[in-house]
JSON list of C-alpha atoms in Angstrom, two decimals:
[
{"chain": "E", "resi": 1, "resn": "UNK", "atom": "CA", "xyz": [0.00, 0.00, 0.00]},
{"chain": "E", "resi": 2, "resn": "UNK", "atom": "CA", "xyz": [3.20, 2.15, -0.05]},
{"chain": "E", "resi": 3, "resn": "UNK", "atom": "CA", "xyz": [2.33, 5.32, -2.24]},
{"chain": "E", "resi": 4, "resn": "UNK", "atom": "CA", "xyz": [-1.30, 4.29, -2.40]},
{"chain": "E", "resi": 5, "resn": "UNK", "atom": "CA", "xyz": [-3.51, 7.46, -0.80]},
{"chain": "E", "resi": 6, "resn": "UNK", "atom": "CA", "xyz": [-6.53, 6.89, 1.36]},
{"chain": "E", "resi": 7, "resn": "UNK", "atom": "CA", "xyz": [-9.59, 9.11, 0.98]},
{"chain": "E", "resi": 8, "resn": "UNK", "atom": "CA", "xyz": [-11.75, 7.57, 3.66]},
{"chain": "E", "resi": 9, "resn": "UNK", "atom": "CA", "xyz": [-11.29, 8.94, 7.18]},
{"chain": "E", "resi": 10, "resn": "UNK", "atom": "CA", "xyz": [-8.47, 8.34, 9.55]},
{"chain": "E", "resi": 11, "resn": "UNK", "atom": "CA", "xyz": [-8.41, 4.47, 10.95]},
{"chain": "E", "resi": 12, "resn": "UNK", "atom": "CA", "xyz": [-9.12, 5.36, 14.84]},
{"chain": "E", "resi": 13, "resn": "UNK", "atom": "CA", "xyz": [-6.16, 4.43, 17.33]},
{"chain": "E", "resi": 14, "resn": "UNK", "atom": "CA", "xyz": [-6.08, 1.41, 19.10]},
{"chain": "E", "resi": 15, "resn": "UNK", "atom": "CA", "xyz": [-8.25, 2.17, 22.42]},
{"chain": "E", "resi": 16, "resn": "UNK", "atom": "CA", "xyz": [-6.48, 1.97, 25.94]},
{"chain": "E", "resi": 17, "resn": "UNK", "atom": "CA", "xyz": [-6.73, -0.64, 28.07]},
{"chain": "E", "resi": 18, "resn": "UNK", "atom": "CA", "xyz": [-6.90, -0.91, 31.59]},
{"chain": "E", "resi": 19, "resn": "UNK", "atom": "CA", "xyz": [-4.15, -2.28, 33.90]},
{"chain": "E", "resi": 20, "resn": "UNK", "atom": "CA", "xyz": [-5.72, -6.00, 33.50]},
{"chain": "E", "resi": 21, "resn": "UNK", "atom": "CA", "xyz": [-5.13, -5.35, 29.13]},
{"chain": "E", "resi": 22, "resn": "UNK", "atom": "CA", "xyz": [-8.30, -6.57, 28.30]},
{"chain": "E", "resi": 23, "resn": "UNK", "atom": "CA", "xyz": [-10.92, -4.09, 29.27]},
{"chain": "E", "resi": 24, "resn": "UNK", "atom": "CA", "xyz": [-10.94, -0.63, 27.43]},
{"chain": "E", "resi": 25, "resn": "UNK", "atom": "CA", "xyz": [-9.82, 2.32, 29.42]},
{"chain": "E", "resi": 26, "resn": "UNK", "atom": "CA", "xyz": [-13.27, 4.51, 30.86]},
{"chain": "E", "resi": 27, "resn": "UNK", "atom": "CA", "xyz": [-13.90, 7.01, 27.70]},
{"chain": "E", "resi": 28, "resn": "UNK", "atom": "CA", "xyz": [-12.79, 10.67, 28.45]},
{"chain": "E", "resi": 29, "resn": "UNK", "atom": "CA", "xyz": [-16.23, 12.91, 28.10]},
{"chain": "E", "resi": 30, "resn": "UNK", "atom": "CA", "xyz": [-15.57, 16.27, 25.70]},
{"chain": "E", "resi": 31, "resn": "UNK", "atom": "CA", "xyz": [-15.85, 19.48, 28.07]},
{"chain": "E", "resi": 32, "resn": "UNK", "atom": "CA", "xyz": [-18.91, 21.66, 26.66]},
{"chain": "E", "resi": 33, "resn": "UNK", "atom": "CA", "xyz": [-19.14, 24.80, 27.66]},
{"chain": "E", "resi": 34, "resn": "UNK", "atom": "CA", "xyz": [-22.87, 25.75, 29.08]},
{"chain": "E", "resi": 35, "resn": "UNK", "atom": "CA", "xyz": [-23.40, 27.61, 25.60]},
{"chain": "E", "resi": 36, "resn": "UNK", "atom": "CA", "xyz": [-23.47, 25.29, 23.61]},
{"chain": "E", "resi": 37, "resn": "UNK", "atom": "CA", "xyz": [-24.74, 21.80, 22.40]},
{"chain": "E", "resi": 38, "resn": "UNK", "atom": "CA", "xyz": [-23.38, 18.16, 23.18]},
{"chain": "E", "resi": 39, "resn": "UNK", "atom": "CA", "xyz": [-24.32, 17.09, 20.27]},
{"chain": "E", "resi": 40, "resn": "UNK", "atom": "CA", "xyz": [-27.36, 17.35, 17.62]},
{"chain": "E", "resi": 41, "resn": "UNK", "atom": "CA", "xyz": [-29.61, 15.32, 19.48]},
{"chain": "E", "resi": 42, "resn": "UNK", "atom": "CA", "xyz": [-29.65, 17.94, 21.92]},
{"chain": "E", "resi": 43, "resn": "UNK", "atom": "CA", "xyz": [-29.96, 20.55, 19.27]},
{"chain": "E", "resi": 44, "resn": "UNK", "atom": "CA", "xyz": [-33.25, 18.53, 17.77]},
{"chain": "E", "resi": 45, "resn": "UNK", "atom": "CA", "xyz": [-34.51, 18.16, 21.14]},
{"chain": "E", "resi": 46, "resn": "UNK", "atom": "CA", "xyz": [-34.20, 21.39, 22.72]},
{"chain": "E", "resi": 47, "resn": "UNK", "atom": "CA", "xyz": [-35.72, 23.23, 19.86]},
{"chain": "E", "resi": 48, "resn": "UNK", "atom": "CA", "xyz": [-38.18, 21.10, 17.64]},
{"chain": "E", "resi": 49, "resn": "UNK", "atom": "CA", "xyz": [-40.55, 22.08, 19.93]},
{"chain": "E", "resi": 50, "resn": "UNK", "atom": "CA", "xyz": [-40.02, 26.00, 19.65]},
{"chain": "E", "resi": 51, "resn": "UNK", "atom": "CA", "xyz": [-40.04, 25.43, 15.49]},
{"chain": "E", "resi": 52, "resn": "UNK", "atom": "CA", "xyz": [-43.16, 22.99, 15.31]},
{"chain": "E", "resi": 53, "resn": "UNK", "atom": "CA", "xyz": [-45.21, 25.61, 17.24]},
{"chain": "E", "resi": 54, "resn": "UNK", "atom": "CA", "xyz": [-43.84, 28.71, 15.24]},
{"chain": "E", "resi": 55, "resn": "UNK", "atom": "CA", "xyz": [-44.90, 26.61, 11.80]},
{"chain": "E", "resi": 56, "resn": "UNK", "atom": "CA", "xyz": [-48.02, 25.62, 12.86]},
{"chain": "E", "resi": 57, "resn": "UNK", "atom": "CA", "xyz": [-49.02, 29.17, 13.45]},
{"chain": "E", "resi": 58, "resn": "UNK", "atom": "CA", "xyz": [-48.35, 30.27, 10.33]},
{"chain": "E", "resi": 59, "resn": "UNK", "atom": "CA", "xyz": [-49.88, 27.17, 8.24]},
{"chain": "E", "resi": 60, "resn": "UNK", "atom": "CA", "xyz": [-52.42, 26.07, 10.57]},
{"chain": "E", "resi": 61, "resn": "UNK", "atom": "CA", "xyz": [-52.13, 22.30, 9.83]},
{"chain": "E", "resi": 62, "resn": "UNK", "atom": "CA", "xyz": [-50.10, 19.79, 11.42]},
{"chain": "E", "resi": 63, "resn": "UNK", "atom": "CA", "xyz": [-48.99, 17.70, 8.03]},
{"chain": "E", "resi": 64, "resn": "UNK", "atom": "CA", "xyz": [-47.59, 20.90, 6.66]},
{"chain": "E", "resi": 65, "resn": "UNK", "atom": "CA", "xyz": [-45.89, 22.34, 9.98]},
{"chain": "E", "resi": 66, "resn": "UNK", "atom": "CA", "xyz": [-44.21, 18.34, 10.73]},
{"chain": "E", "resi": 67, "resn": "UNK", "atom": "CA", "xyz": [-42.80, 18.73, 6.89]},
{"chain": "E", "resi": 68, "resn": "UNK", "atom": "CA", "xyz": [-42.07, 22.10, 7.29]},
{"chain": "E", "resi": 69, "resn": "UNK", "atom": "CA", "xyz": [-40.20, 21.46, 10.74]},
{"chain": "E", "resi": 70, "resn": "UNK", "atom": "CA", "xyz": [-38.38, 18.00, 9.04]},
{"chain": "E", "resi": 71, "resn": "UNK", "atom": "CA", "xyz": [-37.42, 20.37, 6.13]},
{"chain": "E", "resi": 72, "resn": "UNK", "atom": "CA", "xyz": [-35.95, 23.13, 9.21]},
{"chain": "E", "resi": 73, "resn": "UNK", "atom": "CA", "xyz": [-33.69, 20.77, 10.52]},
{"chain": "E", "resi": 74, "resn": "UNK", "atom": "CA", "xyz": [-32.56, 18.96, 7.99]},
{"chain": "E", "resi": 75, "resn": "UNK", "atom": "CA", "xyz": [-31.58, 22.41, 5.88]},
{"chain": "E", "resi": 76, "resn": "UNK", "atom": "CA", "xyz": [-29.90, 23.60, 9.02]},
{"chain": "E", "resi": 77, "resn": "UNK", "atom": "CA", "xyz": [-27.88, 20.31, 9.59]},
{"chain": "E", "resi": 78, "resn": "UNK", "atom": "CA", "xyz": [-25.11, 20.65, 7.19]},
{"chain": "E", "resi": 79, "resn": "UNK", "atom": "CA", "xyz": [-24.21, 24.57, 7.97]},
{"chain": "E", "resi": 80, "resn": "UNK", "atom": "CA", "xyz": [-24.48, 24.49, 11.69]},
{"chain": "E", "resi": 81, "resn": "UNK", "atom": "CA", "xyz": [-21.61, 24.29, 14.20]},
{"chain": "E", "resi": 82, "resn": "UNK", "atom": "CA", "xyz": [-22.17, 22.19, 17.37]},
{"chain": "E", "resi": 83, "resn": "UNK", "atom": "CA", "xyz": [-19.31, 24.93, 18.62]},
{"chain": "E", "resi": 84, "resn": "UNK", "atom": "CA", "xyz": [-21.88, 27.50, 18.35]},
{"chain": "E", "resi": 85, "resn": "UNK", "atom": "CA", "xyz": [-23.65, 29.18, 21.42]},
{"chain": "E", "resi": 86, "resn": "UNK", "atom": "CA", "xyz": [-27.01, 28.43, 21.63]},
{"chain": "E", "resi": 87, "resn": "UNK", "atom": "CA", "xyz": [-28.59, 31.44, 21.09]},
{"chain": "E", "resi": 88, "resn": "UNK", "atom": "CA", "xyz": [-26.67, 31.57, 17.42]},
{"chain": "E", "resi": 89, "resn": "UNK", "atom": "CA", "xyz": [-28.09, 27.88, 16.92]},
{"chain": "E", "resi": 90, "resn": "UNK", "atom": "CA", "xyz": [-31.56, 29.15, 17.96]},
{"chain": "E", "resi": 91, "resn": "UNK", "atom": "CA", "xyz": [-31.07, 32.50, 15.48]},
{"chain": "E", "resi": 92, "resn": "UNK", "atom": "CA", "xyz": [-29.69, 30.22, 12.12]},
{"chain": "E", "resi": 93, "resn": "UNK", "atom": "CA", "xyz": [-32.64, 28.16, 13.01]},
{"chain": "E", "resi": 94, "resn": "UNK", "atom": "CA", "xyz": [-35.29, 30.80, 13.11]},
{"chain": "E", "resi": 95, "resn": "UNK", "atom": "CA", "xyz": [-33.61, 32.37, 10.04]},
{"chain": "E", "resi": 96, "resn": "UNK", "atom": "CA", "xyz": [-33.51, 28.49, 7.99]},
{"chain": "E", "resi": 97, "resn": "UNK", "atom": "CA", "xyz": [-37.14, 28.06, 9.17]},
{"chain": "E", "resi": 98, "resn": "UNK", "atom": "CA", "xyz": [-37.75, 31.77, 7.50]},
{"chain": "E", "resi": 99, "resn": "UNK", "atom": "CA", "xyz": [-36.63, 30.63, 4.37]},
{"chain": "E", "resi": 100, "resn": "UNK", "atom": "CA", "xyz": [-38.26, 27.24, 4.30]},
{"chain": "E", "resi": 101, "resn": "UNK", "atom": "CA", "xyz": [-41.37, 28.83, 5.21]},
{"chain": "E", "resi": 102, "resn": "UNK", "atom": "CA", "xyz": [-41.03, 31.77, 2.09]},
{"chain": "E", "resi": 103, "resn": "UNK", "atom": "CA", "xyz": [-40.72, 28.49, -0.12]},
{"chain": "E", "resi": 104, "resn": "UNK", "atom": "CA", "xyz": [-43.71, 26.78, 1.08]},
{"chain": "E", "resi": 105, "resn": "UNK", "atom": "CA", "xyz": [-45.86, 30.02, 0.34]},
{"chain": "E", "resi": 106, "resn": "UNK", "atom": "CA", "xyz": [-44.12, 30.40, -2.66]},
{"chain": "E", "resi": 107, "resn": "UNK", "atom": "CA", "xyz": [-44.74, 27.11, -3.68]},
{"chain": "E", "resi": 108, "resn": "UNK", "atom": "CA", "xyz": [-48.75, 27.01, -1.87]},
{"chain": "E", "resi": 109, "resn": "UNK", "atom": "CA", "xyz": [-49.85, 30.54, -2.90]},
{"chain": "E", "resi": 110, "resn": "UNK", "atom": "CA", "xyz": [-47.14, 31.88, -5.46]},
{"chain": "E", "resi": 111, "resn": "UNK", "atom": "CA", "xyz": [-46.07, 34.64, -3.24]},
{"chain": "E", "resi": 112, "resn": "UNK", "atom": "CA", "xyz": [-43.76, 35.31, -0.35]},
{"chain": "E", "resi": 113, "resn": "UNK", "atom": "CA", "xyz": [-44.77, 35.61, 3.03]},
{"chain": "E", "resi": 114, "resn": "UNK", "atom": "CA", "xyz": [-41.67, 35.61, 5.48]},
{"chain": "E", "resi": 115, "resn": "UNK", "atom": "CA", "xyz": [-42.65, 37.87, 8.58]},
{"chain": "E", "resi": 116, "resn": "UNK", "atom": "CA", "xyz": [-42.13, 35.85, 11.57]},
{"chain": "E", "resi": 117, "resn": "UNK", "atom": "CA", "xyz": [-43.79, 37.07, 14.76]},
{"chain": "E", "resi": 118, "resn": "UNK", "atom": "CA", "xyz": [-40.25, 37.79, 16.42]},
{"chain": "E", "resi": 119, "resn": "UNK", "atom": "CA", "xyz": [-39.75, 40.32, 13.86]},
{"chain": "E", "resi": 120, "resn": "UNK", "atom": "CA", "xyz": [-43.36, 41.92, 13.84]},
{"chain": "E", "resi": 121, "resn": "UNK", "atom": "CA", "xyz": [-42.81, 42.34, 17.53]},
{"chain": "E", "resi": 122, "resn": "UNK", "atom": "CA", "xyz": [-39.48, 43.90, 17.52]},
{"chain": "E", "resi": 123, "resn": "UNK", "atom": "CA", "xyz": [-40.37, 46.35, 14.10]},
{"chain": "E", "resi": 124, "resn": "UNK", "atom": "CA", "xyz": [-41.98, 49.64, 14.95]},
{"chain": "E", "resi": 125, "resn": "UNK", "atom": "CA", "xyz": [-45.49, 50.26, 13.63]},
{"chain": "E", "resi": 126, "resn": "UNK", "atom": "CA", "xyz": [-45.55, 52.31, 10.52]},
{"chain": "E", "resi": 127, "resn": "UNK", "atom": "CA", "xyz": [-48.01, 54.80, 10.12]},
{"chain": "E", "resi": 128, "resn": "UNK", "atom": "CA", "xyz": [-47.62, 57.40, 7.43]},
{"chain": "E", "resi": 129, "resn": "UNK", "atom": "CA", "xyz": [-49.48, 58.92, 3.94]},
{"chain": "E", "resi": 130, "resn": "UNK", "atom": "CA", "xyz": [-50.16, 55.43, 2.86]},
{"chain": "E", "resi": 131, "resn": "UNK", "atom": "CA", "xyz": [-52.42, 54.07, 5.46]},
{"chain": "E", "resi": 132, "resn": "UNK", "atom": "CA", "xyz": [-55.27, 55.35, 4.24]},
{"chain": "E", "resi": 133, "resn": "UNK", "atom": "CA", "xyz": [-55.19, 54.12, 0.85]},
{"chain": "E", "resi": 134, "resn": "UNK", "atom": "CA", "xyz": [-53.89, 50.23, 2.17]},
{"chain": "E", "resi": 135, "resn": "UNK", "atom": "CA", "xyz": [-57.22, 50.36, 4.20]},
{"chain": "E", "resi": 136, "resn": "UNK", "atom": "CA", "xyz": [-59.18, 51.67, 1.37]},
{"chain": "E", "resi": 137, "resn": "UNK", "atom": "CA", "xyz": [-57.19, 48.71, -0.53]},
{"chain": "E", "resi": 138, "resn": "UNK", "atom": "CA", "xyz": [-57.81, 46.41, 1.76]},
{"chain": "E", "resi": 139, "resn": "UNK", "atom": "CA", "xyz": [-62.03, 47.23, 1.95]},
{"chain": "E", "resi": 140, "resn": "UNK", "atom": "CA", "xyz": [-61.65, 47.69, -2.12]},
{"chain": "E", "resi": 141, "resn": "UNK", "atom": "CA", "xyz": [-60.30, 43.86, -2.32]},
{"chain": "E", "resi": 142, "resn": "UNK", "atom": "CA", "xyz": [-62.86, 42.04, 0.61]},
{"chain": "E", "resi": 143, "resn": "UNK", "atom": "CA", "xyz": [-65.80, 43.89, -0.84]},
{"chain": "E", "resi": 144, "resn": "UNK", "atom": "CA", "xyz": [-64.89, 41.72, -4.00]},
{"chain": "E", "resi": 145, "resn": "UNK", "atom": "CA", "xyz": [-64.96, 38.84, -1.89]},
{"chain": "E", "resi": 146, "resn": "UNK", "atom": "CA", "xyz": [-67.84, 36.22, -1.32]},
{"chain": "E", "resi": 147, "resn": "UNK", "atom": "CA", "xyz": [-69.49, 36.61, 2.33]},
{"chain": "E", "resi": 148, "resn": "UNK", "atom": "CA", "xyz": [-68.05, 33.90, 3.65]},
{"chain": "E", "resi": 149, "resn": "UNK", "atom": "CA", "xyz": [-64.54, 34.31, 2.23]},
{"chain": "E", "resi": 150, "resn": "UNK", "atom": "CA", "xyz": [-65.11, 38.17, 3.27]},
{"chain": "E", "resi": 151, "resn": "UNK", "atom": "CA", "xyz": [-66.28, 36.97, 6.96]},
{"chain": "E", "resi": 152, "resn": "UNK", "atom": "CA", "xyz": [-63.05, 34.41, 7.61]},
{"chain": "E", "resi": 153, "resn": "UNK", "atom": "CA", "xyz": [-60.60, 37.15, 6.60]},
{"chain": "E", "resi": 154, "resn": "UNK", "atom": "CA", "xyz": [-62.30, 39.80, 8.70]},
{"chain": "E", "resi": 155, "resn": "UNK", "atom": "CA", "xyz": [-62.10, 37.82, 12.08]},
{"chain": "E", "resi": 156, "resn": "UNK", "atom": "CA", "xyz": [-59.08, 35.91, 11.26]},
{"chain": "E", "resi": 157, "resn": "UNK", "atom": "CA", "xyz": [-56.52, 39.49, 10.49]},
{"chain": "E", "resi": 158, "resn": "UNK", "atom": "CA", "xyz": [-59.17, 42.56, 11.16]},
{"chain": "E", "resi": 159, "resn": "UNK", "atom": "CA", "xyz": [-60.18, 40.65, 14.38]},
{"chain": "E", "resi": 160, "resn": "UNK", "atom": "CA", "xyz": [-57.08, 39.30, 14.95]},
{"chain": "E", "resi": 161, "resn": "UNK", "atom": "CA", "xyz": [-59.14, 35.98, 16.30]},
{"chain": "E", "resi": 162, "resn": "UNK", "atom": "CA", "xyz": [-57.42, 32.38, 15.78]},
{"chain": "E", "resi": 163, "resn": "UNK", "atom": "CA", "xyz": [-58.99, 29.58, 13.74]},
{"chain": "E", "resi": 164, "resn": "UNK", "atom": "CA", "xyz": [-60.60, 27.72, 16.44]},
{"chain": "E", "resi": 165, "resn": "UNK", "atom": "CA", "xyz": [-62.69, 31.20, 17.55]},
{"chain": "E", "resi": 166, "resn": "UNK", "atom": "CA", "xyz": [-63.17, 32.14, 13.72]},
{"chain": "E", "resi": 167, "resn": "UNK", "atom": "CA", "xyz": [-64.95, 28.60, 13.65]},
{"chain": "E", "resi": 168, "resn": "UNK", "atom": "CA", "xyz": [-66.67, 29.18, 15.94]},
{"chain": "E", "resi": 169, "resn": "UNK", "atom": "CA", "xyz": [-67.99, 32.17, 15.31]},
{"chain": "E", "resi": 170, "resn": "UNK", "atom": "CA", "xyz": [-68.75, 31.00, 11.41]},
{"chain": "E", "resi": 171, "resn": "UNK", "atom": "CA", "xyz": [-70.60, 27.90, 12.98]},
{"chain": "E", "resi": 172, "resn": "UNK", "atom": "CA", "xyz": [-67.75, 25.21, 10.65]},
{"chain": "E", "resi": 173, "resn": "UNK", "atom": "CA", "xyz": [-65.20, 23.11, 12.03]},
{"chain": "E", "resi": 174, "resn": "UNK", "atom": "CA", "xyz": [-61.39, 24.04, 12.38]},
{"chain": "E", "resi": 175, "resn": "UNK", "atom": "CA", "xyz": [-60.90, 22.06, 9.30]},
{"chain": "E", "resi": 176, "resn": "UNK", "atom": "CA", "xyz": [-63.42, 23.92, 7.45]},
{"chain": "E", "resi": 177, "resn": "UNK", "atom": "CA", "xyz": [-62.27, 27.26, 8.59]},
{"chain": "E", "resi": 178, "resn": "UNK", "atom": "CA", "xyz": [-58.68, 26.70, 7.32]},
{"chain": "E", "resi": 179, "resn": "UNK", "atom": "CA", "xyz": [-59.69, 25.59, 3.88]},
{"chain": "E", "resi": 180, "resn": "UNK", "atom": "CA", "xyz": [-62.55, 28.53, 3.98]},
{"chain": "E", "resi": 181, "resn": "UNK", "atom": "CA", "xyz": [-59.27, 31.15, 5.15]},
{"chain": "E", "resi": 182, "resn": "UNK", "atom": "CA", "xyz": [-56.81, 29.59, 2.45]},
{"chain": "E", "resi": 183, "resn": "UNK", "atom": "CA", "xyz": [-59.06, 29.81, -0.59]},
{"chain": "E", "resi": 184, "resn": "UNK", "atom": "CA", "xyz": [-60.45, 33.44, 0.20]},
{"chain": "E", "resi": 185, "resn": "UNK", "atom": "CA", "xyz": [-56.37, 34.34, 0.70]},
{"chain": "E", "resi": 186, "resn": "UNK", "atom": "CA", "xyz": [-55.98, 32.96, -2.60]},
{"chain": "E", "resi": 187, "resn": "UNK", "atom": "CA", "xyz": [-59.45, 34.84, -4.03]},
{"chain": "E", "resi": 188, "resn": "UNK", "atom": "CA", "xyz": [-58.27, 38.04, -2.49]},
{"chain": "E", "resi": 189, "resn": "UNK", "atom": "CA", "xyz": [-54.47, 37.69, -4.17]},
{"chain": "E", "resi": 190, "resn": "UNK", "atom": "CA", "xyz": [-55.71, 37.18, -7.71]},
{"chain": "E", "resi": 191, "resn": "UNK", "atom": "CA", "xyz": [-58.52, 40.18, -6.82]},
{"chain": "E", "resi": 192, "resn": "UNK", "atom": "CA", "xyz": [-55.09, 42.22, -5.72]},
{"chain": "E", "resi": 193, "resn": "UNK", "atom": "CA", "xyz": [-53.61, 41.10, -8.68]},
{"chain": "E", "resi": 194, "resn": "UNK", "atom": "CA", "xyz": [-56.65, 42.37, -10.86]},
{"chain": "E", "resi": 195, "resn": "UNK", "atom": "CA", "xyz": [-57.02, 45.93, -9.24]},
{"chain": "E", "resi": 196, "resn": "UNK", "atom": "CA", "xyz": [-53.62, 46.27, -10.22]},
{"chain": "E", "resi": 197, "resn": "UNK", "atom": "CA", "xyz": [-53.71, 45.35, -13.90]}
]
């Protein structure tokens, strides 16, 4: 094998033994600091949770937001150090799970929709000129809209109520509600789309 070169990885030395030189030598444990992972089972674990719930809030089915979470993680898994502190594990993720989430929409509803509520909370409310003509927009575009597709977009972003109360309130089942809330998003896009033609 002299002049031969080996692209696998490095054979792994010969373990210690004990004293007796049959039984292997107690494995040394790799010091962690307290910012950071062990290892990316502990990554998974301590933030799959945090990711599931922040997906399912903004597609409102679980098939989607598991998929959506599975796609989070296994995007992120290449690029991201175990050295890294947690909170920059816990920012790459919320930025990965941005992007996977501005494909889905792309993919669902042909357009990008990437605000995450961490970043609506820490932006400043705009007010300005414009206002006034986005509401008159917005009444211009649901006054287009069947009553039902009108009433599910009223209480689910004028009322700011979730899908379980805007089911409620519309006398239909979650289930119903989402499919009633998707459809009149995509009725109100290509109504958008028409005003502006």
């Amino acid at each position: 094998m002299a002049g031969q070169r080996s692209w696998g990885r490095r054979k792994p030395e010969a373990e210690p033994t004990s004293d007796a030189g049959t039984a292997p030598a107690p494995i040394r444990l790799h010091v962690v600091t307290e910012d950071s992972y062990p290892d990316w089972e502990a990554v998974y674990n301590d933030n799959v949770d945090r990711v599931y719930r922040m997906m399912f809030a903004k597609v409102g089915n679980r098939p989607d937001a598991e998929d959506l979470t599975a796609e989070v993680f296994v995007t992120a898994l290449r690029p991201l150090q175990l050295s890294a502190s947690i909170g920059e594990v816990r920012a790459y993720l919320f930025a990965t799970a941005r992007t996977v989430l501005a494909g889905y929409w792309r993919r669902t509803m042909g357009r990008e929709i990437t605000v995450l509520e961490e970043e609506r909370a820490s932006a400043e409310p705009e007010t300005g000129p414009d206002d006034t003509g986005a509401i008159a927009r917005a009444e211009a575009i649901l006054a287009e809209l069947p009553e039902r597709y009108r009433r599910i977009l009223q209480l689910r972003f004028i009322g700011a109520c979730s899908l379980k109360e805007a089911a409620i309130e519309l006398g239909v089942t979650v289930g119903n509600a989402k499919v009633l809330q998707h459809r009149a998003l995509r009725q109100a896009a290509a109504v958008a789309d028409r005003m502006e033609g």
